[in-house]
Amino acid sequence: MSDDREKLCPTPHLPSTVQLAHGGGGRRMRQLIEGVFLPAFANPTLLARHDSAVVDVVPDVAPRGRVALTTDAYVVKPLFFPGGDIGRLAVFGTVNDLAMAGAQPLYLTAAFILEEGLALAVLRRIVGSMRDAAAEAGVAIVTGDTKVVDRGKGDGVFITTTGVGLVPPGVDVGPHRVQPGDAVLVSGDLGRHGIAVLSVREGLMFESPIESDCAPLASSVAALLAAGVMLHCLRDLTRGGLASALNEIAMDANVGVLLEEPAIPVREPVRGACELLGLDPLYVACEGRMTLVVPEASAERALATLGAGAARIGQAVEAHPGVVVLRTRFGSGRTLDLLAGEQLPRIC
């Protein structure tokens, strides 16, 4: 592989910024691909350099099962923020979507929309972050695409990733399995990603630094399945946060959800930042957290498997189907509805 990498790095021929010609299909585009993308993502499938990646959907390390597919687009401003960047988001976000179906992530594709004038050093940093994130998540980036838009027509770079995973036999995760009496859990504290992005974008300084929770979730899901936890439904808490994810589950499953506010883990720096900014942390995006709906009998085992930070926060109920209700610290009830608009725009 080292020989391949040496052949694929004609860096002296690359300018310092992205040019329109880098998306034109000619010599400049080839130089960009060979100088930036192939060295970072090099693997036998990618280096075949064909219009489509031909992969084994049943590798030796995985049991046979159903194929899971997902795709997502990533836009964030700024491109880099405490605890992550757009490259890590693009990998972990798609890996996490596969994991929410109980799938073992295997392969990713990546499409880049680059703005003319983007510094090549910035692009290399993003691509290197994607390489490291893919290695951490145990997936290979096997094919992709690059387009360049005019200066001023994009925020530097937009990334779209598509993921392929394998759902093991017997695994069936989805809202259709949720039943009244199921326990509702979260895998960790809420709101850090959205506040970390907002703090950098708006130049806000908080007394305690807040870093994004950006992280892959597939290994946690695999550990839950290995521990024999019966998973009824999983959702990662991206746009709209916990409240939106649980509203979607409640409506799709036609059950009510009752949450206990004191049980919901929010770190004090995040809580304080939300109070200062007039935000509700239950609607703030995370990029490394999930909510789990499991049978009551599996709740304690799930919490033990997830470890410190995970919490039981409520249950599915027969009452108020399709509605999420928060029992506050004062004992009153508050309906958590879907947002009518974006609370924090462009964070994932």
Coordinates of C-alpha atoms in Angstrom, one line a residue:
M1 CA 0.0 0.0 0.0
S2 CA 2.9 2.4 0.7
D3 CA 4.0 2.0 -3.0
D4 CA 0.5 2.9 -4.1
R5 CA 0.4 5.9 -1.9
E6 CA 3.7 7.2 -3.3
K7 CA 2.3 6.8 -6.9
L8 CA -0.9 8.7 -6.0
C9 CA 0.5 11.9 -4.5
P10 CA 1.4 14.4 -7.3
T11 CA 1.2 17.2 -4.7
P12 CA 3.7 19.6 -6.5
H13 CA 1.1 20.0 -9.3
L14 CA -1.7 21.1 -7.0
P15 CA -2.4 24.8 -6.4
S16 CA -3.1 26.0 -2.9
T17 CA -6.9 26.4 -3.4
V18 CA -9.7 24.6 -5.1
Q19 CA -10.3 25.8 -8.7
L20 CA -13.4 25.3 -11.0
A21 CA -11.2 23.0 -13.1
H22 CA -10.9 20.6 -10.2
G23 CA -14.6 19.6 -10.9
G24 CA -14.3 19.6 -14.7
G25 CA -13.4 16.0 -15.3
G26 CA -10.0 16.8 -16.8
R27 CA -6.3 16.8 -15.7
R28 CA -6.9 19.1 -12.7
M29 CA -9.7 16.9 -11.3
R30 CA -7.5 13.8 -11.7
Q31 CA -4.7 15.6 -9.8
L32 CA -7.1 16.5 -7.0
I33 CA -8.3 13.0 -6.7
E34 CA -4.8 11.5 -6.8
G35 CA -3.3 14.1 -4.6
V36 CA -6.0 14.4 -1.9
F37 CA -8.6 11.7 -1.8
L38 CA -6.9 8.5 -2.9
P39 CA -3.9 8.7 -0.6
A40 CA -6.2 9.3 2.4
F41 CA -8.9 6.7 1.7
A42 CA -6.7 4.1 -0.2
N43 CA -8.0 0.6 -0.1
P44 CA -8.1 -2.1 -2.8
T45 CA -11.7 -1.4 -3.7
L46 CA -11.2 2.3 -4.1
L47 CA -7.9 1.9 -5.9
A48 CA -9.7 -0.2 -8.6
R49 CA -10.9 3.3 -9.8
H50 CA -14.0 2.1 -11.5
D51 CA -17.3 4.0 -11.9
S52 CA -18.9 1.7 -9.2
A53 CA -17.3 0.0 -6.2
V54 CA -17.7 -3.8 -6.3
V55 CA -17.8 -5.1 -2.7
D56 CA -18.6 -8.2 -0.8
V57 CA -21.7 -7.6 1.3
V58 CA -21.0 -10.7 3.3
P59 CA -17.4 -10.4 4.4
D60 CA -15.8 -13.3 6.3
V61 CA -16.1 -11.4 9.6
A62 CA -19.9 -11.0 9.4
P63 CA -22.8 -13.4 9.5
R64 CA -25.3 -13.5 6.7
G65 CA -28.1 -11.0 7.0
R66 CA -30.1 -8.2 5.4
V67 CA -28.4 -5.2 3.8
A68 CA -29.0 -1.8 5.3
L69 CA -28.6 1.4 3.3
T70 CA -28.6 5.0 4.3
T71 CA -27.6 8.3 2.8
D72 CA -27.2 11.8 4.3
A73 CA -25.8 15.3 3.4
Y74 CA -23.7 17.3 5.8
V75 CA -23.4 21.1 6.0
V76 CA -22.0 22.8 9.0
K77 CA -20.6 26.3 9.7
P78 CA -17.9 26.5 10.9
L79 CA -16.3 23.5 9.3
F80 CA -14.2 22.9 12.4
F81 CA -15.5 23.1 16.0
P82 CA -14.5 21.8 19.4
G83 CA -14.6 18.0 19.4
G84 CA -15.1 17.5 15.7
D85 CA -15.5 18.8 12.1
I86 CA -17.6 18.2 9.0
G87 CA -15.4 15.2 8.1
R88 CA -16.1 13.4 11.3
L89 CA -19.8 14.3 11.1
A90 CA -20.0 12.8 7.6
V91 CA -18.6 9.5 8.6
F92 CA -20.1 9.1 12.1
G93 CA -23.5 10.4 11.1
T94 CA -23.9 7.8 8.4
V95 CA -22.4 5.0 10.5
N96 CA -24.8 5.9 13.3
D97 CA -27.8 5.8 11.0
L98 CA -26.9 2.2 10.0
A99 CA -26.4 1.3 13.6
M100 CA -29.9 2.5 14.5
A101 CA -31.2 -0.3 12.3
G102 CA -29.0 -2.8 14.2
A103 CA -26.6 -3.0 11.3
Q104 CA -22.9 -3.6 11.3
P105 CA -21.5 -0.8 9.1
L106 CA -19.3 -2.0 6.3
Y107 CA -18.8 0.6 3.5
L108 CA -19.2 4.3 2.8
T109 CA -19.3 6.4 -0.3
A110 CA -18.5 10.1 -0.2
A111 CA -19.5 13.0 -2.5
F112 CA -17.9 16.4 -2.1
I113 CA -19.3 19.7 -3.2
L114 CA -16.3 22.1 -3.1
E115 CA -16.4 25.9 -3.4
E116 CA -13.9 27.5 -5.7
G117 CA -11.2 29.1 -3.5
L118 CA -11.3 26.6 -0.7
A119 CA -7.8 26.1 0.6
L120 CA -6.3 22.7 -0.2
A121 CA -4.9 22.6 3.3
V122 CA -8.5 22.8 4.7
L123 CA -9.6 20.1 2.4
R124 CA -6.7 17.8 3.3
R125 CA -7.5 18.4 7.0
I126 CA -11.2 17.4 6.4
V127 CA -10.2 14.3 4.4
G128 CA -7.7 13.2 7.0
S129 CA -10.4 13.5 9.6
M130 CA -12.7 11.4 7.5
R131 CA -9.9 8.8 7.1
D132 CA -9.3 8.6 10.9
A133 CA -13.1 8.5 11.6
A134 CA -13.6 5.7 9.1
A135 CA -10.8 3.7 10.8
E136 CA -12.3 4.3 14.2
A137 CA -15.7 3.2 13.0
G138 CA -14.4 0.1 11.1
V139 CA -15.6 1.1 7.7
A140 CA -14.0 1.6 4.3
I141 CA -14.7 4.6 2.0
V142 CA -14.9 2.7 -1.3
T143 CA -16.0 5.3 -4.0
G144 CA -17.1 8.9 -4.3
D145 CA -17.6 12.0 -6.4
T146 CA -16.3 15.6 -6.5
K147 CA -18.0 18.7 -7.9
V148 CA -16.8 22.3 -7.7
V149 CA -19.2 25.3 -7.5
D150 CA -18.5 29.0 -8.2
R151 CA -17.0 31.1 -5.4
G152 CA -19.7 32.3 -3.1
K153 CA -22.1 29.5 -4.0
G154 CA -21.2 27.2 -1.1
D155 CA -19.9 27.3 2.5
G156 CA -16.5 25.8 1.6
V157 CA -17.5 22.2 1.4
F158 CA -20.7 20.1 1.6
I159 CA -20.4 16.3 1.9
T160 CA -22.8 13.5 1.2
T161 CA -22.1 10.0 2.4
T162 CA -24.0 6.8 1.7
G163 CA -23.5 3.8 4.0
V164 CA -24.0 0.0 3.5
G165 CA -24.3 -2.3 6.5
L166 CA -25.4 -5.8 7.4
V167 CA -28.3 -6.5 9.8
P168 CA -27.6 -9.8 11.6
P169 CA -30.2 -12.6 11.4
G170 CA -32.9 -12.2 14.0
V171 CA -32.3 -8.4 14.6
D172 CA -35.5 -6.3 14.0
V173 CA -35.2 -2.8 15.3
G174 CA -37.9 -0.1 14.5
P175 CA -40.9 1.8 15.8
H176 CA -43.3 -1.0 15.0
R177 CA -41.8 -3.0 17.9
V178 CA -42.4 -0.3 20.6
Q179 CA -45.0 -1.3 23.2
P180 CA -46.6 0.5 26.2
G181 CA -44.5 -0.4 29.2
D182 CA -41.2 -0.3 27.4
A183 CA -38.4 1.7 29.0
V184 CA -36.9 4.7 27.3
L185 CA -33.1 5.3 27.8
V186 CA -30.4 7.6 26.5
S187 CA -26.8 6.6 26.0
G188 CA -25.3 9.8 27.5
D189 CA -25.6 13.5 28.2
L190 CA -27.4 15.7 25.8
G191 CA -26.8 18.9 23.8
R192 CA -23.1 19.3 23.6
H193 CA -22.8 19.1 19.8
G194 CA -25.2 21.9 19.0
I195 CA -23.8 24.2 21.7
A196 CA -20.2 23.5 20.7
V197 CA -21.0 24.5 17.0
L198 CA -23.0 27.5 18.0
S199 CA -20.3 28.8 20.4
V200 CA -17.7 28.8 17.7
R201 CA -20.0 30.3 15.0
E202 CA -21.1 33.1 17.2
G203 CA -17.8 33.7 19.0
L204 CA -19.3 32.8 22.4
M205 CA -17.1 32.1 25.4
F206 CA -18.4 30.0 28.2
E207 CA -16.8 29.5 31.6
S208 CA -16.3 25.8 30.9
P209 CA -15.3 24.7 27.4
I210 CA -18.0 22.6 25.6
E211 CA -16.9 20.0 23.1
S212 CA -19.1 18.1 20.6
D213 CA -20.2 14.6 21.6
C214 CA -19.5 13.5 18.0
A215 CA -18.8 9.7 18.1
P216 CA -19.7 6.4 16.4
L217 CA -22.4 4.3 18.0
A218 CA -22.1 1.0 16.1
S219 CA -19.9 -0.6 18.7
S220 CA -22.4 0.3 21.5
V221 CA -25.2 -1.3 19.5
A222 CA -23.2 -4.4 18.8
A223 CA -22.3 -4.7 22.5
L224 CA -26.0 -4.4 23.4
L225 CA -26.9 -7.2 21.0
A226 CA -24.1 -9.3 22.2
A227 CA -25.3 -8.9 25.8
G228 CA -28.7 -10.2 24.8
V229 CA -30.5 -6.8 25.2
M230 CA -33.8 -6.8 23.3
L231 CA -33.8 -3.6 21.2
H232 CA -37.2 -2.4 20.2
C233 CA -36.2 0.9 18.7
L234 CA -33.1 3.1 18.4
R235 CA -32.7 6.7 17.2
D236 CA -29.6 8.9 17.1
L237 CA -30.3 12.4 18.4
T238 CA -29.3 14.7 15.6
R239 CA -31.4 17.5 14.2
G240 CA -34.2 18.4 16.7
G241 CA -32.5 16.5 19.6
L242 CA -34.1 14.1 22.0
A243 CA -37.6 15.7 21.8
S244 CA -37.9 15.3 18.1
A245 CA -36.5 11.8 18.0
L246 CA -39.1 10.6 20.6
N247 CA -41.9 12.5 18.9
E248 CA -41.1 10.5 15.7
I249 CA -41.1 7.2 17.6
A250 CA -44.3 8.0 19.4
M251 CA -46.2 9.0 16.3
D252 CA -44.9 6.0 14.2
A253 CA -45.5 3.5 17.0
N254 CA -48.8 5.1 18.1
V255 CA -47.8 5.2 21.8
G256 CA -47.3 7.9 24.3
V257 CA -44.0 8.7 25.8
L258 CA -43.7 10.0 29.4
L259 CA -40.3 11.5 30.4
E260 CA -39.0 12.3 33.8
E261 CA -37.1 15.6 33.6
P262 CA -34.8 15.0 36.6
A263 CA -33.5 11.8 35.0
I264 CA -32.4 13.4 31.7
P265 CA -28.6 13.9 31.7
V266 CA -27.6 17.4 30.7
R267 CA -24.2 18.8 31.8
E268 CA -24.3 22.0 33.8
P269 CA -22.2 24.0 31.2
V270 CA -24.7 23.0 28.5
R271 CA -27.7 23.7 30.7
G272 CA -26.2 27.1 31.6
A273 CA -25.5 27.9 27.9
C274 CA -29.0 27.0 26.9
E275 CA -30.5 29.2 29.6
L276 CA -28.3 32.1 28.5
L277 CA -29.3 31.6 24.8
G278 CA -33.0 30.8 25.5
L279 CA -32.7 27.2 24.1
D280 CA -34.2 24.0 25.3
P281 CA -31.4 21.3 25.6
L282 CA -34.0 18.6 24.8
Y283 CA -34.2 20.0 21.2
V284 CA -30.4 20.6 20.8
A285 CA -28.6 18.2 18.4
C286 CA -26.2 15.5 19.5
E287 CA -23.9 13.6 17.1
G288 CA -22.8 10.7 19.4
R289 CA -25.9 10.0 21.4
M290 CA -29.0 7.7 20.9
T291 CA -32.2 7.0 22.6
L292 CA -33.2 3.4 23.1
V293 CA -36.6 1.8 23.7
V294 CA -36.3 -1.6 25.2
P295 CA -38.6 -4.0 27.2
E296 CA -38.6 -3.3 30.9
A297 CA -36.9 -6.6 31.5
S298 CA -33.9 -5.5 29.4
A299 CA -33.5 -2.0 30.8
E300 CA -31.0 -2.6 33.5
R301 CA -28.8 -4.9 31.3
A302 CA -28.8 -2.2 28.6
L303 CA -27.7 0.5 31.1
A304 CA -25.0 -1.7 32.5
T305 CA -23.7 -2.4 28.9
L306 CA -23.7 1.2 27.9
G307 CA -21.9 2.2 31.1
A308 CA -21.5 5.5 32.9
G309 CA -23.5 8.3 31.4
A310 CA -26.4 6.2 30.2
A311 CA -29.7 6.9 31.9
R312 CA -33.3 5.7 32.1
I313 CA -35.4 8.7 31.4
G314 CA -39.0 7.5 30.9
Q315 CA -41.3 4.9 29.4
A316 CA -43.8 4.3 26.6
V317 CA -47.4 4.5 27.8
E318 CA -50.9 3.8 26.5
A319 CA -52.0 7.3 27.4
H320 CA -51.8 10.2 24.9
P321 CA -50.6 8.1 21.9
G322 CA -48.3 10.0 19.5
V323 CA -47.5 12.6 22.1
V324 CA -44.4 13.1 24.3
V325 CA -45.0 14.5 27.8
L326 CA -42.3 15.7 30.1
R327 CA -43.0 15.5 33.9
T328 CA -41.0 18.4 35.2
R329 CA -39.0 18.7 38.3
F330 CA -42.0 20.4 39.9
G331 CA -44.4 17.5 39.1
S332 CA -46.3 19.3 36.3
G333 CA -46.6 18.0 32.8
R334 CA -45.3 19.7 29.7
T335 CA -45.9 18.5 26.1
L336 CA -42.8 18.3 24.0
D337 CA -44.0 19.0 20.5
L338 CA -42.1 18.9 17.2
L339 CA -40.4 22.2 16.4
A340 CA -42.2 24.4 13.8
G341 CA -38.8 25.6 12.5
E342 CA -35.1 25.2 13.0
Q343 CA -33.9 25.9 16.5
L344 CA -30.2 25.7 15.6
P345 CA -29.8 25.9 11.8
R346 CA -27.0 24.1 9.8
I347 CA -25.4 22.0 12.6
C348 CA -25.3 18.6 10.9

